[in-house]
PDB file of C-alpha atoms in Angstrom:
ATOM      1  CA  MET A   1       0.000   0.000   0.000  1.00 41.00           C
ATOM      2  CA  GLN A   2       1.180   3.519  -0.706  1.00 44.00           C
ATOM      3  CA  ASN A   3       2.172   5.702   2.187  1.00 45.00           C
ATOM      4  CA  ASN A   4       0.597   9.151   2.332  1.00 47.00           C
ATOM      5  CA  THR A   5       4.070  10.716   2.065  1.00 48.00           C
ATOM      6  CA  GLU A   6       4.272   9.257  -1.447  1.00 76.00           C
ATOM      7  CA  ILE A   7       1.004  10.851  -2.553  1.00 84.00           C
ATOM      8  CA  PRO A   8       0.995  14.652  -2.733  1.00 86.00           C
ATOM      9  CA  LEU A   9      -1.495  16.028  -0.238  1.00 87.00           C
ATOM     10  CA  ARG A  10      -3.595  17.668  -2.970  1.00 89.00           C
ATOM     11  CA  GLU A  11      -3.965  14.308  -4.753  1.00 93.00           C
ATOM     12  CA  GLN A  12      -4.947  12.179  -1.777  1.00 95.00           C
ATOM     13  CA  ASN A  13      -8.393  10.619  -1.761  1.00 97.00           C
ATOM     14  CA  ILE A  14     -10.947  12.207   0.547  1.00 97.00           C
ATOM     15  CA  VAL A  15     -12.805   9.680   2.698  1.00 98.00           C
ATOM     16  CA  LEU A  16     -16.107  10.519   4.383  1.00 98.00           C
ATOM     17  CA  ILE A  17     -16.978   8.590   7.531  1.00 98.00           C
ATOM     18  CA  GLY A  18     -19.882   8.795   9.949  1.00 96.00           C
ATOM     19  CA  PHE A  19     -22.975   6.992  11.129  1.00 93.00           C
ATOM     20  CA  MET A  20     -25.385   5.608   8.550  1.00 90.00           C
ATOM     21  CA  GLY A  21     -27.761   8.224   7.209  1.00 88.00           C
ATOM     22  CA  VAL A  22     -25.594  11.199   8.177  1.00 93.00           C
ATOM     23  CA  GLY A  23     -25.408  12.261   4.516  1.00 93.00           C
ATOM     24  CA  LYS A  24     -22.074  10.889   3.311  1.00 95.00           C
ATOM     25  CA  THR A  25     -23.409   9.981  -0.145  1.00 95.00           C
ATOM     26  CA  THR A  26     -25.206  13.281  -0.708  1.00 95.00           C
ATOM     27  CA  ILE A  27     -22.335  15.378   0.622  1.00 97.00           C
ATOM     28  CA  GLY A  28     -19.791  13.256  -1.250  1.00 97.00           C
ATOM     29  CA  SER A  29     -21.637  13.834  -4.531  1.00 97.00           C
ATOM     30  CA  HIS A  30     -21.633  17.608  -3.985  1.00 97.00           C
ATOM     31  CA  LEU A  31     -17.971  17.551  -3.000  1.00 97.00           C
ATOM     32  CA  ALA A  32     -16.957  15.491  -6.036  1.00 97.00           C
ATOM     33  CA  ARG A  33     -18.770  17.883  -8.370  1.00 97.00           C
ATOM     34  CA  LYS A  34     -17.158  20.940  -6.784  1.00 96.00           C
ATOM     35  CA  LEU A  35     -13.638  19.443  -6.780  1.00 96.00           C
ATOM     36  CA  TYR A  36     -13.927  17.781 -10.205  1.00 96.00           C
ATOM     37  CA  ARG A  37     -13.233  14.350  -8.739  1.00 97.00           C
ATOM     38  CA  ASP A  38     -14.884  10.981  -9.137  1.00 97.00           C
ATOM     39  CA  PHE A  39     -17.243   9.918  -6.357  1.00 98.00           C
ATOM     40  CA  VAL A  40     -17.235   6.357  -5.039  1.00 98.00           C
ATOM     41  CA  ASP A  41     -19.887   5.142  -2.615  1.00 97.00           C
ATOM     42  CA  ILE A  42     -18.625   1.810  -1.255  1.00 97.00           C
ATOM     43  CA  ASP A  43     -22.116   0.517  -0.411  1.00 94.00           C
ATOM     44  CA  GLN A  44     -23.348   1.330  -3.928  1.00 95.00           C
ATOM     45  CA  GLU A  45     -20.291  -0.387  -5.444  1.00 96.00           C
ATOM     46  CA  ILE A  46     -21.031  -3.557  -3.468  1.00 96.00           C
ATOM     47  CA  GLU A  47     -24.737  -3.409  -4.349  1.00 94.00           C
ATOM     48  CA  GLN A  48     -23.853  -3.179  -8.052  1.00 96.00           C
ATOM     49  CA  GLU A  49     -21.368  -6.040  -7.789  1.00 94.00           C
ATOM     50  CA  TYR A  50     -23.936  -8.305  -6.123  1.00 95.00           C
ATOM     51  CA  ASN A  51     -26.924  -6.865  -7.999  1.00 96.00           C
ATOM     52  CA  MET A  52     -28.929  -6.523  -4.783  1.00 94.00           C
ATOM     53  CA  PRO A  53     -29.454  -3.953  -2.017  1.00 91.00           C
ATOM     54  CA  THR A  54     -27.307  -4.046   1.112  1.00 89.00           C
ATOM     55  CA  THR A  55     -30.209  -5.418   3.164  1.00 87.00           C
ATOM     56  CA  GLU A  56     -30.380  -8.454   0.861  1.00 91.00           C
ATOM     57  CA  ILE A  57     -26.598  -8.922   0.931  1.00 92.00           C
ATOM     58  CA  PHE A  58     -26.764  -9.007   4.742  1.00 89.00           C
ATOM     59  CA  LYS A  59     -29.639 -11.536   4.654  1.00 89.00           C
ATOM     60  CA  THR A  60     -28.070 -13.741   1.966  1.00 94.00           C
ATOM     61  CA  TYR A  61     -24.369 -13.645   2.859  1.00 94.00           C
ATOM     62  CA  GLY A  62     -24.280 -12.183   6.377  1.00 91.00           C
ATOM     63  CA  GLU A  63     -22.662  -9.106   7.821  1.00 89.00           C
ATOM     64  CA  GLN A  64     -19.233 -10.752   8.115  1.00 93.00           C
ATOM     65  CA  ARG A  65     -19.071 -11.424   4.368  1.00 94.00           C
ATOM     66  CA  PHE A  66     -20.304  -7.893   3.643  1.00 94.00           C
ATOM     67  CA  ARG A  67     -17.499  -6.478   5.826  1.00 94.00           C
ATOM     68  CA  GLU A  68     -14.922  -8.599   3.966  1.00 96.00           C
ATOM     69  CA  ILE A  69     -16.145  -7.292   0.603  1.00 95.00           C
ATOM     70  CA  GLU A  70     -16.245  -3.764   1.966  1.00 96.00           C
ATOM     71  CA  LYS A  71     -12.661  -4.077   3.199  1.00 97.00           C
ATOM     72  CA  GLU A  72     -11.457  -5.370  -0.185  1.00 97.00           C
ATOM     73  CA  HIS A  73     -13.032  -2.409  -1.990  1.00 96.00           C
ATOM     74  CA  ILE A  74     -11.680   0.190   0.427  1.00 97.00           C
ATOM     75  CA  LEU A  75      -8.154  -1.240   0.588  1.00 97.00           C
ATOM     76  CA  LYS A  76      -7.998  -1.373  -3.203  1.00 96.00           C
ATOM     77  CA  LEU A  77      -9.066   2.277  -3.474  1.00 95.00           C
ATOM     78  CA  CYS A  78      -6.618   3.359  -0.767  1.00 94.00           C
ATOM     79  CA  SER A  79      -3.686   1.652  -2.434  1.00 92.00           C
ATOM     80  CA  ASN A  80      -4.459   2.166  -6.129  1.00 91.00           C
ATOM     81  CA  THR A  81      -6.227   5.502  -6.599  1.00 93.00           C
ATOM     82  CA  ARG A  82      -5.894   9.231  -6.143  1.00 93.00           C
ATOM     83  CA  LEU A  83      -8.227  12.194  -6.440  1.00 95.00           C
ATOM     84  CA  LYS A  84     -11.385  10.319  -5.407  1.00 97.00           C
ATOM     85  CA  ILE A  85     -14.129  11.226  -2.973  1.00 98.00           C
ATOM     86  CA  ILE A  86     -15.012   8.015  -1.118  1.00 98.00           C
ATOM     87  CA  SER A  87     -18.011   7.423   1.114  1.00 97.00           C
ATOM     88  CA  VAL A  88     -17.591   4.408   3.367  1.00 96.00           C
ATOM     89  CA  GLY A  89     -20.365   2.612   5.190  1.00 90.00           C
ATOM     90  CA  GLY A  90     -21.184   3.494   8.781  1.00 91.00           C
ATOM     91  CA  GLY A  91     -19.527   0.315  10.065  1.00 91.00           C
ATOM     92  CA  ALA A  92     -16.436   0.298   7.838  1.00 95.00           C
ATOM     93  CA  PHE A  93     -14.184   1.822  10.501  1.00 95.00           C
ATOM     94  CA  LEU A  94     -15.036  -1.075  12.844  1.00 94.00           C
ATOM     95  CA  GLN A  95     -12.304  -2.855  10.878  1.00 95.00           C
ATOM     96  CA  GLU A  96      -8.915  -1.636  12.096  1.00 96.00           C
ATOM     97  CA  GLU A  97      -7.235  -2.433   8.772  1.00 97.00           C
ATOM     98  CA  VAL A  98      -9.747  -0.255   6.921  1.00 97.00           C
ATOM     99  CA  LYS A  99      -9.333   2.586   9.412  1.00 97.00           C
ATOM    100  CA  GLN A 100      -5.524   2.499   9.219  1.00 96.00           C
ATOM    101  CA  ALA A 101      -5.476   2.300   5.405  1.00 96.00           C
ATOM    102  CA  CYS A 102      -7.793   5.303   5.075  1.00 97.00           C
ATOM    103  CA  LEU A 103      -5.889   7.383   7.623  1.00 96.00           C
ATOM    104  CA  ALA A 104      -2.525   6.554   6.032  1.00 94.00           C
ATOM    105  CA  SER A 105      -3.418   7.248   2.404  1.00 94.00           C
ATOM    106  CA  SER A 106      -6.356   9.659   2.432  1.00 96.00           C
ATOM    107  CA  ILE A 107      -7.805  12.713   4.129  1.00 96.00           C
ATOM    108  CA  VAL A 108     -10.559  11.452   6.439  1.00 97.00           C
ATOM    109  CA  PHE A 109     -13.512  13.692   7.331  1.00 98.00           C
ATOM    110  CA  PHE A 110     -15.914  12.615  10.090  1.00 97.00           C
ATOM    111  CA  LEU A 111     -19.408  13.915   9.364  1.00 97.00           C
ATOM    112  CA  ASP A 112     -21.060  14.150  12.751  1.00 96.00           C
ATOM    113  CA  LEU A 113     -24.712  14.653  13.595  1.00 93.00           C
ATOM    114  CA  ASN A 114     -26.212  14.698  17.079  1.00 93.00           C
ATOM    115  CA  TRP A 115     -28.617  11.958  18.124  1.00 92.00           C
ATOM    116  CA  ASN A 116     -31.771  14.113  18.055  1.00 90.00           C
ATOM    117  CA  SER A 117     -31.053  15.392  14.550  1.00 89.00           C
ATOM    118  CA  TRP A 118     -30.215  11.897  13.343  1.00 89.00           C
ATOM    119  CA  LYS A 119     -33.324  10.400  14.983  1.00 84.00           C
ATOM    120  CA  ASP A 120     -35.473  12.699  12.814  1.00 86.00           C
ATOM    121  CA  ARG A 121     -34.117  10.798   9.763  1.00 82.00           C
ATOM    122  CA  LEU A 122     -34.917   7.323  11.097  1.00 74.00           C
ATOM    123  CA  LYS A 123     -38.163   6.809   9.150  1.00 78.00           C
ATOM    124  CA  MET A 124     -36.303   7.444   5.867  1.00 77.00           C
ATOM    125  CA  LEU A 125     -33.532   5.002   6.792  1.00 74.00           C
ATOM    126  CA  ILE A 126     -35.111   2.050   8.570  1.00 73.00           C
ATOM    127  CA  ASP A 127     -36.017  -0.003   5.470  1.00 73.00           C
ATOM    128  CA  THR A 128     -32.646   0.323   3.736  1.00 73.00           C
ATOM    129  CA  ARG A 129     -30.240  -0.132   6.651  1.00 77.00           C
ATOM    130  CA  PRO A 130     -29.841  -3.739   7.787  1.00 71.00           C
ATOM    131  CA  ASN A 131     -28.341  -2.776  11.165  1.00 73.00           C
ATOM    132  CA  LEU A 132     -31.465  -0.791  12.053  1.00 74.00           C
ATOM    133  CA  GLN A 133     -34.063  -3.420  11.273  1.00 77.00           C
ATOM    134  CA  ASN A 134     -35.885  -5.203  14.093  1.00 80.00           C
ATOM    135  CA  LYS A 135     -34.321  -2.925  16.720  1.00 83.00           C
ATOM    136  CA  THR A 136     -35.954  -0.721  19.330  1.00 87.00           C
ATOM    137  CA  LEU A 137     -35.220   2.987  19.418  1.00 86.00           C
ATOM    138  CA  GLY A 138     -33.101   2.363  22.522  1.00 91.00           C
ATOM    139  CA  GLU A 139     -31.023  -0.280  20.723  1.00 90.00           C
ATOM    140  CA  ILE A 140     -30.539   2.047  17.762  1.00 88.00           C
ATOM    141  CA  GLU A 141     -29.424   4.865  20.064  1.00 91.00           C
ATOM    142  CA  GLU A 142     -26.963   2.499  21.755  1.00 93.00           C
ATOM    143  CA  LEU A 143     -25.550   1.555  18.315  1.00 90.00           C
ATOM    144  CA  PHE A 144     -25.334   5.247  17.361  1.00 92.00           C
ATOM    145  CA  ARG A 145     -23.460   6.139  20.548  1.00 94.00           C
ATOM    146  CA  SER A 146     -21.135   3.122  20.411  1.00 93.00           C
ATOM    147  CA  ARG A 147     -20.083   3.988  16.861  1.00 93.00           C
ATOM    148  CA  GLN A 148     -18.966   7.495  17.867  1.00 94.00           C
ATOM    149  CA  ASP A 149     -15.747   6.054  19.301  1.00 93.00           C
ATOM    150  CA  ILE A 150     -14.757   4.435  16.003  1.00 94.00           C
ATOM    151  CA  TYR A 151     -15.133   7.750  14.175  1.00 96.00           C
ATOM    152  CA  ALA A 152     -13.096   9.680  16.762  1.00 94.00           C
ATOM    153  CA  VAL A 153      -9.837   9.057  14.888  1.00 94.00           C
ATOM    154  CA  ASN A 154      -9.974  11.244  11.781  1.00 96.00           C
ATOM    155  CA  HIS A 155      -8.246  14.191  10.160  1.00 95.00           C
ATOM    156  CA  SER A 156     -11.169  16.583  10.540  1.00 95.00           C
ATOM    157  CA  LYS A 157     -14.603  16.505  12.168  1.00 96.00           C
ATOM    158  CA  ILE A 158     -17.570  18.496  10.903  1.00 96.00           C
ATOM    159  CA  ASP A 159     -20.729  19.005  12.932  1.00 95.00           C
ATOM    160  CA  THR A 160     -23.432  18.892  10.282  1.00 95.00           C
ATOM    161  CA  ASP A 161     -26.483  19.584  12.477  1.00 91.00           C
ATOM    162  CA  GLN A 162     -27.106  23.134  11.262  1.00 91.00           C
ATOM    163  CA  LEU A 163     -25.724  22.730   7.724  1.00 94.00           C
ATOM    164  CA  ASP A 164     -27.221  21.425   4.490  1.00 94.00           C
ATOM    165  CA  ALA A 165     -25.209  19.152   2.166  1.00 95.00           C
ATOM    166  CA  GLU A 166     -23.994  22.034   0.009  1.00 96.00           C
ATOM    167  CA  GLU A 167     -22.751  23.946   3.058  1.00 96.00           C
ATOM    168  CA  VAL A 168     -20.918  20.882   4.382  1.00 97.00           C
ATOM    169  CA  ALA A 169     -19.238  20.368   1.001  1.00 97.00           C
ATOM    170  CA  ASP A 170     -18.187  24.040   0.959  1.00 97.00           C
ATOM    171  CA  TYR A 171     -16.853  23.753   4.513  1.00 96.00           C
ATOM    172  CA  ILE A 172     -14.786  20.689   3.543  1.00 97.00           C
ATOM    173  CA  ILE A 173     -13.356  22.579   0.569  1.00 96.00           C
ATOM    174  CA  GLN A 174     -12.423  25.538   2.789  1.00 95.00           C
ATOM    175  CA  THR A 175     -10.740  23.146   5.234  1.00 94.00           C
ATOM    176  CA  LEU A 176      -8.856  21.416   2.418  1.00 94.00           C
ATOM    177  CA  ASN A 177      -7.713  24.710   0.901  1.00 91.00           C
ATOM    178  CA  LEU A 178      -6.397  25.892   4.250  1.00 88.00           C
ATOM    179  CA  GLY A 179      -4.583  22.594   4.829  1.00 85.00           C
ATOM    180  CA  TRP A 180      -3.139  22.543   1.343  1.00 82.00           C
ATOM    181  CA  GLU A 181      -1.823  26.093   1.712  1.00 82.00           C
ATOM    182  CA  LEU A 182      -0.318  25.321   5.124  1.00 80.00           C
ATOM    183  CA  TYR A 183       1.293  22.009   4.238  1.00 75.00           C
ATOM    184  CA  GLU A 184       1.872  22.335   0.496  1.00 71.00           C
ATOM    185  CA  PRO A 185       1.949  26.030  -0.300  1.00 68.00           C
ATOM    186  CA  THR A 186       1.824  26.977  -3.934  1.00 64.00           C
ATOM    187  CA  ARG A 187       5.388  27.603  -4.957  1.00 48.00           C
ATOM    188  CA  GLY A 188       6.406  30.099  -7.627  1.00 43.00           C
ATOM    189  CA  LEU A 189       8.826  29.179 -10.367  1.00 37.00           C
ATOM    190  CA  ASN A 190      11.465  31.693  -9.165  1.00 38.00           C
TER     191      ASN A 190
END
């Protein structure tokens, strides 16, 4: 796998992490358009490969197999690509190898949303998220809170509660521009 010192900062992939339904796909699409990069949604890639929704993949093959496939996709992107915007599933960072690969080769943004804001989205998410099905609200809140620890290691955290997807994408771009100027300032020819 490539080390991030081998990839110029401005060419590193940008990885979006956060709990399911936080808006990684929507924000990632906006960000890709604004930065003229390709967008890769890992869950959508797996769904296309298996020609079935994630809920069916979980039912047919189990969560462990899904996580293995997810890891293969992410590790391949981290080691073989540049200039991508990548949205990873809410549980991807449960796998230490995935977390370390993303942190070493990409710029990782944690899209955070508080529980009450997220809870308002539950009705839209329940049917398409296998880890939410057949769970009480209390169990879902416990899952939400337990996942916060796995997202804590990142390069930048964005509280998205009061922002729409476009504003979050703009904020990420401002953060990137600042970082790029600090760590890889534009150098003149003279």
